[in-house]
CSV table of C-alpha atoms in Angstrom, one decimal:
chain,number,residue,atom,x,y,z
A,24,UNK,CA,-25.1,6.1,-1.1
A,25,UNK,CA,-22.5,8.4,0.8
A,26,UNK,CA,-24.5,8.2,4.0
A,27,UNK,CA,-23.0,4.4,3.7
A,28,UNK,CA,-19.5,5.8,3.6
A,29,UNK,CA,-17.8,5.8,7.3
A,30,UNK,CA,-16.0,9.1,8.4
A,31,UNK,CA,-12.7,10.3,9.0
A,32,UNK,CA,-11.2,10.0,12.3
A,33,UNK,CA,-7.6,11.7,13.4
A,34,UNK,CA,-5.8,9.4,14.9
A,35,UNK,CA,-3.6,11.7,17.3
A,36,UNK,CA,-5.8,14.4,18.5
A,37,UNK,CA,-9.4,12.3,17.6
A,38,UNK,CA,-10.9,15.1,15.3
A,39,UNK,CA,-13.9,13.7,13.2
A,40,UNK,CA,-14.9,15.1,9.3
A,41,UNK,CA,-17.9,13.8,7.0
A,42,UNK,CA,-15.8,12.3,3.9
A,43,UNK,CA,-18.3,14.4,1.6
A,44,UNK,CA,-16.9,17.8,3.3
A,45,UNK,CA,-13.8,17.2,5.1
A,46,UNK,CA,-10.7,18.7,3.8
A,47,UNK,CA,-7.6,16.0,2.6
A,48,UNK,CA,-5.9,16.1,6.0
A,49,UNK,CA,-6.6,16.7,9.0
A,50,UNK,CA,-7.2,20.3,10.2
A,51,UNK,CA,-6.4,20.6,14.0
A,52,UNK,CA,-3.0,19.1,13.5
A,53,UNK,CA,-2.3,18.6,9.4
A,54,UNK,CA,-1.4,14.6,9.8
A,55,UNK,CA,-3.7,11.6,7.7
A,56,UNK,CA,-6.7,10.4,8.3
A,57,UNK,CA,-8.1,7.3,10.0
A,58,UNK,CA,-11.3,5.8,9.6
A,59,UNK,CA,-14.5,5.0,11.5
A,60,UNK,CA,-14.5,1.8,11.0
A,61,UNK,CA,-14.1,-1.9,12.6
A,62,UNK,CA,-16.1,-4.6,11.0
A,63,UNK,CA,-17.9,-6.9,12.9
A,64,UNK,CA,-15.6,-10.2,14.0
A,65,UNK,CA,-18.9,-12.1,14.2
A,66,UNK,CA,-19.9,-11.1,10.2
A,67,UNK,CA,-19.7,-13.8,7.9
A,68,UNK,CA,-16.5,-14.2,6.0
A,69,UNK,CA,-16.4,-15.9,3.4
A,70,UNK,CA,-14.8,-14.9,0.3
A,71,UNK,CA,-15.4,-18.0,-1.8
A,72,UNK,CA,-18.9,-16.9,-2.1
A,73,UNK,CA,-18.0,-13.5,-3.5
A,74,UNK,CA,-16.8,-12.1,-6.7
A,75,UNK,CA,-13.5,-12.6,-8.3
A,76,UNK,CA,-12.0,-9.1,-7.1
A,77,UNK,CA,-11.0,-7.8,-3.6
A,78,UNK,CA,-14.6,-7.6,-3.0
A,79,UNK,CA,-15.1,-10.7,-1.8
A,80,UNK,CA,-13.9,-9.4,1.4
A,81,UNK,CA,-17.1,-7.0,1.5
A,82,UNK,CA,-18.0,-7.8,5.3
A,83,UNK,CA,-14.4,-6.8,6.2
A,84,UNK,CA,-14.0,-3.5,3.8
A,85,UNK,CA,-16.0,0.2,5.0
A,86,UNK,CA,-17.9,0.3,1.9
A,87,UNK,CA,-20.8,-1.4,2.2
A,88,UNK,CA,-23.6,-1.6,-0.5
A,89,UNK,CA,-23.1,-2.9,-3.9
A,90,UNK,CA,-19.9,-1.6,-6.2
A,91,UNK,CA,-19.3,-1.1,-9.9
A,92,UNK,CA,-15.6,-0.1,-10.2
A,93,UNK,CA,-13.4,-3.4,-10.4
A,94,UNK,CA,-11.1,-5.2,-12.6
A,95,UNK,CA,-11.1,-8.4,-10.9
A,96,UNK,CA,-7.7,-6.9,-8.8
A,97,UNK,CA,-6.8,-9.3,-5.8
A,98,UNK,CA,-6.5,-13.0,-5.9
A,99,UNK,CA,-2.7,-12.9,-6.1
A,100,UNK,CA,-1.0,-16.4,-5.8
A,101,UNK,CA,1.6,-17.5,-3.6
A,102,UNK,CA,4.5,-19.4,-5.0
A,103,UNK,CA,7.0,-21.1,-2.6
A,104,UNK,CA,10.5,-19.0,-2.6
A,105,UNK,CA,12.5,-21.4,0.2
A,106,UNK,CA,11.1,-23.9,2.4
A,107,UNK,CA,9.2,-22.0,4.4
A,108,UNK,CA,8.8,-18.4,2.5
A,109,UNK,CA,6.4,-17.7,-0.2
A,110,UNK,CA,6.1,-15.0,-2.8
A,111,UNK,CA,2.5,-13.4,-3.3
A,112,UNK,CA,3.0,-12.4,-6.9
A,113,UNK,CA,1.2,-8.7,-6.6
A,114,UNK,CA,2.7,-7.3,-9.7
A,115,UNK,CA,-0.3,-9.8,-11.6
A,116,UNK,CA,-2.6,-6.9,-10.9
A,117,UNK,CA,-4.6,-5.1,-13.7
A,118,UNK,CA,-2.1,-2.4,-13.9
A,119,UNK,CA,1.1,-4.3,-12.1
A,120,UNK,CA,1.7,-3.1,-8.8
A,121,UNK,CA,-0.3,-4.1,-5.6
A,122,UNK,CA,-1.2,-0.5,-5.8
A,123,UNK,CA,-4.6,-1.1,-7.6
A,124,UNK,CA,-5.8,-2.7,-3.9
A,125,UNK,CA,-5.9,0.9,-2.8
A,126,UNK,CA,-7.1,2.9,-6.0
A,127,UNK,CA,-9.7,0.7,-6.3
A,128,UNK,CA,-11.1,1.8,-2.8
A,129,UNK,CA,-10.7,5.3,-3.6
A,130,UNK,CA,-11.8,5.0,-6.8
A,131,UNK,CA,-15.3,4.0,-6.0
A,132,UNK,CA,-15.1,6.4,-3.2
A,133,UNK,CA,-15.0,9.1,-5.4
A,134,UNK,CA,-17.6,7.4,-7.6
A,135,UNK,CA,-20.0,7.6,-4.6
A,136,UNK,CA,-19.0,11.4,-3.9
A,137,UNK,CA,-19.2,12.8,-7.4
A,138,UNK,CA,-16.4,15.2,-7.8
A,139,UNK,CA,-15.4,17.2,-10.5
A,140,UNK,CA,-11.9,15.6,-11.0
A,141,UNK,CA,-9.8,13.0,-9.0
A,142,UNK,CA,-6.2,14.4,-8.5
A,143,UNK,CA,-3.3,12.4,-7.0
A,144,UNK,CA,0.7,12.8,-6.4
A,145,UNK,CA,2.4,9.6,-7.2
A,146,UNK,CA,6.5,8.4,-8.1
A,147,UNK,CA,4.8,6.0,-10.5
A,148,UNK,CA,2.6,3.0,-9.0
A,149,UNK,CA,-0.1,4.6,-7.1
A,150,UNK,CA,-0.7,7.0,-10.1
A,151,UNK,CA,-0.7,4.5,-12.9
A,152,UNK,CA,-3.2,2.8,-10.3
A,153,UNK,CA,-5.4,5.2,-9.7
A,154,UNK,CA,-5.9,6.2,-13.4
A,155,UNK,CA,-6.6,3.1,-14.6
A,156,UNK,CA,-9.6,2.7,-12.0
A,157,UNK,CA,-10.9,6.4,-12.6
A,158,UNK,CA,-10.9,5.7,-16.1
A,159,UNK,CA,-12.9,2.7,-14.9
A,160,UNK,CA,-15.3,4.8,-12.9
A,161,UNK,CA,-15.9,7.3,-15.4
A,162,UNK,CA,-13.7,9.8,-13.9
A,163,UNK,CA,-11.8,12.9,-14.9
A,164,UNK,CA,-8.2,12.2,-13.3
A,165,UNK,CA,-4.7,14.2,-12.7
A,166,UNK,CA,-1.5,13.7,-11.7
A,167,UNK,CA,1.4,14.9,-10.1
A,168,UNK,CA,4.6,12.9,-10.5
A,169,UNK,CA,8.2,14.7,-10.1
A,170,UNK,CA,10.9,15.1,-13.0
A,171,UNK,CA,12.8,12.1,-13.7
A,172,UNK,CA,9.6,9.7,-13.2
A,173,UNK,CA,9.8,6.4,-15.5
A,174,UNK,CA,8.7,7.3,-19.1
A,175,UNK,CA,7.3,3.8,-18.9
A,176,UNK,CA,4.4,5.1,-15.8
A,177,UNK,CA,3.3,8.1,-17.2
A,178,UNK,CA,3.2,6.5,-20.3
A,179,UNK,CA,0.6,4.4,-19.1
A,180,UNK,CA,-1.2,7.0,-16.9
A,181,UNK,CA,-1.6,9.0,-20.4
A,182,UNK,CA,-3.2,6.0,-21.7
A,183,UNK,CA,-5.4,5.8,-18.8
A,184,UNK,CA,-6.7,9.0,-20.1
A,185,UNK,CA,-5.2,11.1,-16.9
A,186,UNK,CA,-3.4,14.1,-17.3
A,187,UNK,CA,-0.3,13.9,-15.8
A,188,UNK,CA,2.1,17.5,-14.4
A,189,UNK,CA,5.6,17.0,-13.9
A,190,UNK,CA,6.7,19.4,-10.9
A,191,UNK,CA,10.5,19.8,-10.8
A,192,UNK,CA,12.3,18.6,-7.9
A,193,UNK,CA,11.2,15.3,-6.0
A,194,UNK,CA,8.5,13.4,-4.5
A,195,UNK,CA,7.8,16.2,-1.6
A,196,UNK,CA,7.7,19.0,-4.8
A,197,UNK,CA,4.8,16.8,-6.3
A,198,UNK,CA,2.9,16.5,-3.3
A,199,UNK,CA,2.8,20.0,-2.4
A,200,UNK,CA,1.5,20.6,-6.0
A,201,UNK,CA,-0.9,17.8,-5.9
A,202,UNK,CA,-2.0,19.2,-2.2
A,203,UNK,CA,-2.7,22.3,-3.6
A,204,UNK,CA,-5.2,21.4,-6.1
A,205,UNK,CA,-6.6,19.0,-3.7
A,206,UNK,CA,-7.4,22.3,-1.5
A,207,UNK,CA,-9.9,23.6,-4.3
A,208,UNK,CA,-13.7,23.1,-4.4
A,209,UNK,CA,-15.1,20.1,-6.8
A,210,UNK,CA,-11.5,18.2,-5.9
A,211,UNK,CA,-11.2,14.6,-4.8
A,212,UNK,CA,-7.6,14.1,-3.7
A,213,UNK,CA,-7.1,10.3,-4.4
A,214,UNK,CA,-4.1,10.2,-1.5
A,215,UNK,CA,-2.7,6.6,-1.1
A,216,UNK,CA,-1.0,8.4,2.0
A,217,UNK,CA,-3.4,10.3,3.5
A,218,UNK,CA,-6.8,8.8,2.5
A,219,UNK,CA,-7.5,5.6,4.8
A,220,UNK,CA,-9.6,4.1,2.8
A,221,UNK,CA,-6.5,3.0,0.3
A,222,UNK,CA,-5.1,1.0,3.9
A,223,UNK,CA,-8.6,-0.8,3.7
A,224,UNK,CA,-7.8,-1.9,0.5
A,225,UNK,CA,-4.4,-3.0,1.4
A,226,UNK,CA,-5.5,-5.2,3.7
A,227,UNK,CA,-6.9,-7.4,1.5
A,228,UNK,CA,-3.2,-8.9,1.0
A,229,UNK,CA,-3.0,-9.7,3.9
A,230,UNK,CA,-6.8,-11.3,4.2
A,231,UNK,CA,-6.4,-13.3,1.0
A,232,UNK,CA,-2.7,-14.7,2.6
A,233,UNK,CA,-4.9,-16.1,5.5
A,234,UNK,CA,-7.1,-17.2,2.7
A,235,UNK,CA,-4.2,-19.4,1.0
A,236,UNK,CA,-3.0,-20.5,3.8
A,237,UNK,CA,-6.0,-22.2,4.9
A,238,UNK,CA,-7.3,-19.7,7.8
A,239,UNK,CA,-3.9,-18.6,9.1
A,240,UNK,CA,-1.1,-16.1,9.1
A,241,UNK,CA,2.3,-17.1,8.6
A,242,UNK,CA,4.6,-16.4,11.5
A,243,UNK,CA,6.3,-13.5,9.7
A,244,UNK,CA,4.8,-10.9,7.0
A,245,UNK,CA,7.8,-9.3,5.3
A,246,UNK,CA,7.1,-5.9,3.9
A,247,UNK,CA,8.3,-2.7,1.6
A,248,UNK,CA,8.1,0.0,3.3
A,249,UNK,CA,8.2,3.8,2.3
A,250,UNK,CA,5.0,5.7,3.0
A,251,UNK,CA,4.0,2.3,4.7
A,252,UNK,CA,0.6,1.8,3.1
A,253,UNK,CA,1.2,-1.9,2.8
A,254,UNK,CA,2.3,-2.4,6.1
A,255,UNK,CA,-0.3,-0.9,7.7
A,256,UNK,CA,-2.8,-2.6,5.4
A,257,UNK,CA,-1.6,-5.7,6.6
A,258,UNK,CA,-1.7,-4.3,10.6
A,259,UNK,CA,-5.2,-3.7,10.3
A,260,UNK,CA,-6.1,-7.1,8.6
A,261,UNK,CA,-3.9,-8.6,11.1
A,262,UNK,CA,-5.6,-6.8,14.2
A,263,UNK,CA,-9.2,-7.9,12.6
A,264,UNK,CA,-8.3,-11.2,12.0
A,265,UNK,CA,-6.8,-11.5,15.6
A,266,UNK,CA,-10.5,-10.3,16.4
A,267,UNK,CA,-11.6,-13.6,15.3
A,268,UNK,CA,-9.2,-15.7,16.9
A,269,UNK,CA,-6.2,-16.0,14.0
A,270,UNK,CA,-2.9,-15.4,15.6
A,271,UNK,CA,-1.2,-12.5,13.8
A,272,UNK,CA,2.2,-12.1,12.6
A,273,UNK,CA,5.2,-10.2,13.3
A,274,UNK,CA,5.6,-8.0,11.0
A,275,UNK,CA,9.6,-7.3,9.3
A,276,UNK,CA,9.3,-3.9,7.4
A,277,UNK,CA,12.3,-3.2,4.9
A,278,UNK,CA,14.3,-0.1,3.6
A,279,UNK,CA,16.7,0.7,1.2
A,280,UNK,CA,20.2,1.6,3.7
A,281,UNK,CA,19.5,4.4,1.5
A,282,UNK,CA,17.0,6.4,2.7
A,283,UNK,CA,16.0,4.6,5.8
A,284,UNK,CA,14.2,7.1,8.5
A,285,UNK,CA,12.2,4.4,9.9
A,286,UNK,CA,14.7,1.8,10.1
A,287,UNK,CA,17.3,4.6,11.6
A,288,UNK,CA,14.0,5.9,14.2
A,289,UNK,CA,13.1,2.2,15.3
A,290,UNK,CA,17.0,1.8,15.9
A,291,UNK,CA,17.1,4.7,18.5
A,292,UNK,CA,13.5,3.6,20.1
A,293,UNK,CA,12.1,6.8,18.4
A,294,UNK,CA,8.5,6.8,18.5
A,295,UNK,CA,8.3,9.7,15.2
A,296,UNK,CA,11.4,9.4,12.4
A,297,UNK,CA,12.9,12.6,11.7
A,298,UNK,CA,13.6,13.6,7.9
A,299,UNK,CA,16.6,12.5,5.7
A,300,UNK,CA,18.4,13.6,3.1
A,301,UNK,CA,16.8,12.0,-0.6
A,302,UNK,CA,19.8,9.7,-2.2
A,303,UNK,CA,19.7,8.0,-5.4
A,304,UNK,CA,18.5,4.3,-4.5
A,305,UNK,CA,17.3,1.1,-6.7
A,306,UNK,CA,14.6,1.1,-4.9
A,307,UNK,CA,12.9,4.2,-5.6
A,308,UNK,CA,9.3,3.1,-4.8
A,309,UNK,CA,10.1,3.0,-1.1
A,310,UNK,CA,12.7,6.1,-1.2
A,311,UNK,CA,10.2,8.4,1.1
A,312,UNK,CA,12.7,10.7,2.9
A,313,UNK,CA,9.6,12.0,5.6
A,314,UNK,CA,6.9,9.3,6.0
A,315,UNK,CA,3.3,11.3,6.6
A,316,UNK,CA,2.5,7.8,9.0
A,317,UNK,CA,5.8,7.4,10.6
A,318,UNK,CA,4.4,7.1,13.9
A,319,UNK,CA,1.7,4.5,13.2
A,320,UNK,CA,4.1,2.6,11.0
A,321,UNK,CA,6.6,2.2,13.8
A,322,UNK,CA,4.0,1.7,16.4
A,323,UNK,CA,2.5,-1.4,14.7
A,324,UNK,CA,6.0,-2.8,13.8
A,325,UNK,CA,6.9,-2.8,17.7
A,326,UNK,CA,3.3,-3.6,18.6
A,327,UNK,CA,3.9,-6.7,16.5
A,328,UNK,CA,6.6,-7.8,17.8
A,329,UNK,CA,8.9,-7.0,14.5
A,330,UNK,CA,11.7,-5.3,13.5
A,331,UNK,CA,13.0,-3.3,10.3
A,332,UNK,CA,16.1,-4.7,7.9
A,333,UNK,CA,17.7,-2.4,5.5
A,334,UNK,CA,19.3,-3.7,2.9
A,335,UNK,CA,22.5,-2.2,0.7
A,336,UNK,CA,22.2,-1.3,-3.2
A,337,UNK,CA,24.8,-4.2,-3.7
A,338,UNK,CA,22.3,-6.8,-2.3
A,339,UNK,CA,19.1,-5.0,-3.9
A,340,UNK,CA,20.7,-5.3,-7.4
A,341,UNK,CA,21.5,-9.3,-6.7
A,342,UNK,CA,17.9,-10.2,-5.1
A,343,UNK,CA,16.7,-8.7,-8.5
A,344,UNK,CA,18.9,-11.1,-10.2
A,345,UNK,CA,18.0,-13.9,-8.3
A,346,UNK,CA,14.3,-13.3,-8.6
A,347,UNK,CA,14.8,-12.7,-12.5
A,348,UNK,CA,17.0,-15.9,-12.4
A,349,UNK,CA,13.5,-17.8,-11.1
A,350,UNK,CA,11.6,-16.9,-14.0
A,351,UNK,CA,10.3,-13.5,-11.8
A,352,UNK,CA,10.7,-10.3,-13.1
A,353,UNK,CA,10.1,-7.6,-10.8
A,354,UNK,CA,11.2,-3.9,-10.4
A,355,UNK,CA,14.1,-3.1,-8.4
A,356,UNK,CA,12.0,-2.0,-5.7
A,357,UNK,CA,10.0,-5.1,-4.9
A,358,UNK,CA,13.6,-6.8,-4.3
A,359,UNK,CA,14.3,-5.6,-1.2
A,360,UNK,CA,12.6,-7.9,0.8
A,361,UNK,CA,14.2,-11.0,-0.9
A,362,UNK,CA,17.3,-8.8,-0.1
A,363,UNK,CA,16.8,-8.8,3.2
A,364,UNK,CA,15.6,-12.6,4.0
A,365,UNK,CA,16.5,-14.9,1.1
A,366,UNK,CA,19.7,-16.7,1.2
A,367,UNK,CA,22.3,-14.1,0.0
A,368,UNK,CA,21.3,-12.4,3.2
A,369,UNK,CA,24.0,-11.5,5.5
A,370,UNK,CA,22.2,-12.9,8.7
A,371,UNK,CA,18.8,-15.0,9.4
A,372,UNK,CA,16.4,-13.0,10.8
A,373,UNK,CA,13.5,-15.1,9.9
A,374,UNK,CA,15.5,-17.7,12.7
A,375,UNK,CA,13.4,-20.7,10.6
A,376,UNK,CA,10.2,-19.2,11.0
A,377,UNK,CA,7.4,-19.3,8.7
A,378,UNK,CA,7.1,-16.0,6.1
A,379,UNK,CA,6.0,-14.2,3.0
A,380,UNK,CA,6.5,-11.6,1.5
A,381,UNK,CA,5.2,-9.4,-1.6
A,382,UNK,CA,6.2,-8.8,-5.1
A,383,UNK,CA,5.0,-5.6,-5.4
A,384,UNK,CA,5.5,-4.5,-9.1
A,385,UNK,CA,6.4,-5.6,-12.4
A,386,UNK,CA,10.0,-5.3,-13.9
A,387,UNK,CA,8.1,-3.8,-17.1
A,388,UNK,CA,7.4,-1.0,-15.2
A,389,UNK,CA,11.0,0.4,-14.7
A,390,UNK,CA,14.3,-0.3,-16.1
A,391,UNK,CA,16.0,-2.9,-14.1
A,392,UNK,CA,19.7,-3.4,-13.2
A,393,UNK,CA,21.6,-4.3,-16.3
């Protein structure tokens, strides 16, 4: 079936790769991949009449054809935070984190390509994710994760069945090993960064909001952001759905005040974000010092008409409280956004408007604040 499977597309100097032979990244200019791929705004949509998993979306998502690795991910509720801000709850996914919308993707991408082993560099989330679906798929799985990653993740990668390498140093030392694998024949390098087909499964958070909300957006999507795969998930669900006459949203992106290279590029009206020193952070999930997508993450916040909030560890650590407080318990990281709109913010930046945001992972995951 991988004539089914659409190409890769680069999206700043247009190079084009077959999926079965291209290489992980680009290789005119070395940035991520894009794909060849709009679906049709005239295609049926209706994901009532589909399965119980993210695949009810089918005539939206580039894999067309029928699928065997699921775990009925998606589906997430929405519970009211305020007045007008909800809460998807995406740490109810198989393995806790709103991750598994992306593994799944690549997981049956790989399925459909056959390699001889999966590889894939991860701070926790994206690899407990994509083990757990290449275990589902039947395949042979590794990954990189840098020193000092919670005992609680790899735990459960191990269990998955993947093999997991600790590189010393940080997050960039466990790409670069993870890349260099990726490099060798027989290797299927299960990149939530720079494989686009983990965005098209992102997107489905932001297709099943419209689905709660009764075929609408609200006015504001509030969003995580470190490597951005969730915002941009929700850009190109946004820019489909406006395709079929659904009015999209601003979109808020948060950081940690931290490490904040977006937030500090979108400041100076930079249209690229410039490396930054790694600091300790509660919110290590979005603590990405050099974004691979910084451009396209700042372009769709602007093109959106949004902005980026940064919020202090002082305010992480109380949002996690408050969330823990309402009977939610979340890691660290997927605080930052009640941090930065909820009422303990130090300004209104939603101004009244309609929003919601994500829970993006489970407080089992990590340790939380004392």
């Amino acid at each position: 079936m991988t004539h089914a499977i659409p190409g890769y597309v680069c999206p700043d100097d247009g190079t084009r790769a077959d999926v079965r032979t291209a290489p992980w990244c680009c290789p005119v200019c070395g940035g991520p991949w894009d794909l060849d791929f709009a679906p049709d705004p005239a295609s049926p949509l209706d994901p009532q009449a589909g399965p119980n998993s993210l695949w009810r979306f089918g005539s939206a998502l580039p894999l067309p054809g029928a699928f065997s690795v699921t775990m009925s991910e998606g589906n997430t509720p929405l519970l009211p935070l305020g007045e007008r801000i909800h809460a998807k709850l995406d740490y109810l996914m198989p393995t806790l984190s709103f991750k598994d919308r992306g593994a799944v993707m690549l997981a049956e991408v790989a399925r459909r390509l056959g390699p001889e082993r999966v590889v894939a560099d991860s701070s926790g989330n994206a690899g407990t994710a994509v083990a757990a679906y290449c275990a589902r798929a039947g395949l042979s799985c590794e990954i990189f994760v840098p020193e000092g990653t919670s005992a609680k993740k790899t735990g459960q990668m191990r269990a998955h069945g993947a093999a997991v390498r600790v590189v010393p140093g940080g997050r960039e030392a466990a790409a670069a090993a993870a890349r260099a694998e990726a490099d060798l024949p027989g290797v299927f390098y299960a990149s939530h960064v720079y494989n686009p087909y983990f965005l098209h499964g992102t997107k489905t958070y932001a297709y099943e909001v419209w689905e709660e909300l009764g075929g609408r957006l609200p006015e504001v999507l509030v969003l995580p952001v470190g490597n951005g795969t969730l915002l941009l998930g929700a850009a190109l669900a946004a820019e489909e759905l406006a395709r079929r006459g659904v009015r999209p949203p601003a979109l808020f992106a948060v950081q940690a005040e931290a490490v904040s290279p977006l937030a500090q590029a979108f400041a100076a009206g930079a249209e690229d974000a410039g490396p930054v020193g790694q600091r300790p952070t509660l919110a290590e999930g979005i603590a990405i010092p050099a974004p691979p997508r910084a451009r396209q993450i700042l372009a769709a916040v602007r093109k959106s008409g949004g902005t980026f909030l940064t919020v202090s560890e002082e305010a992480l650590d109380a949002a996690h409280r408050d969330l823990a407080g309402r009977g939610l318990f979340v890691e660290p990281t997927a605080a930052a956004c009640w941090a930065a709109v909820g009422p303990a913010a130090p300004s209104n930046p939603l101004q009244g408007r309609t929003a919601v945001l994500p829970l993006c992972g489970a407080g089992l995951k990590a340790s939380p604040a004392a």
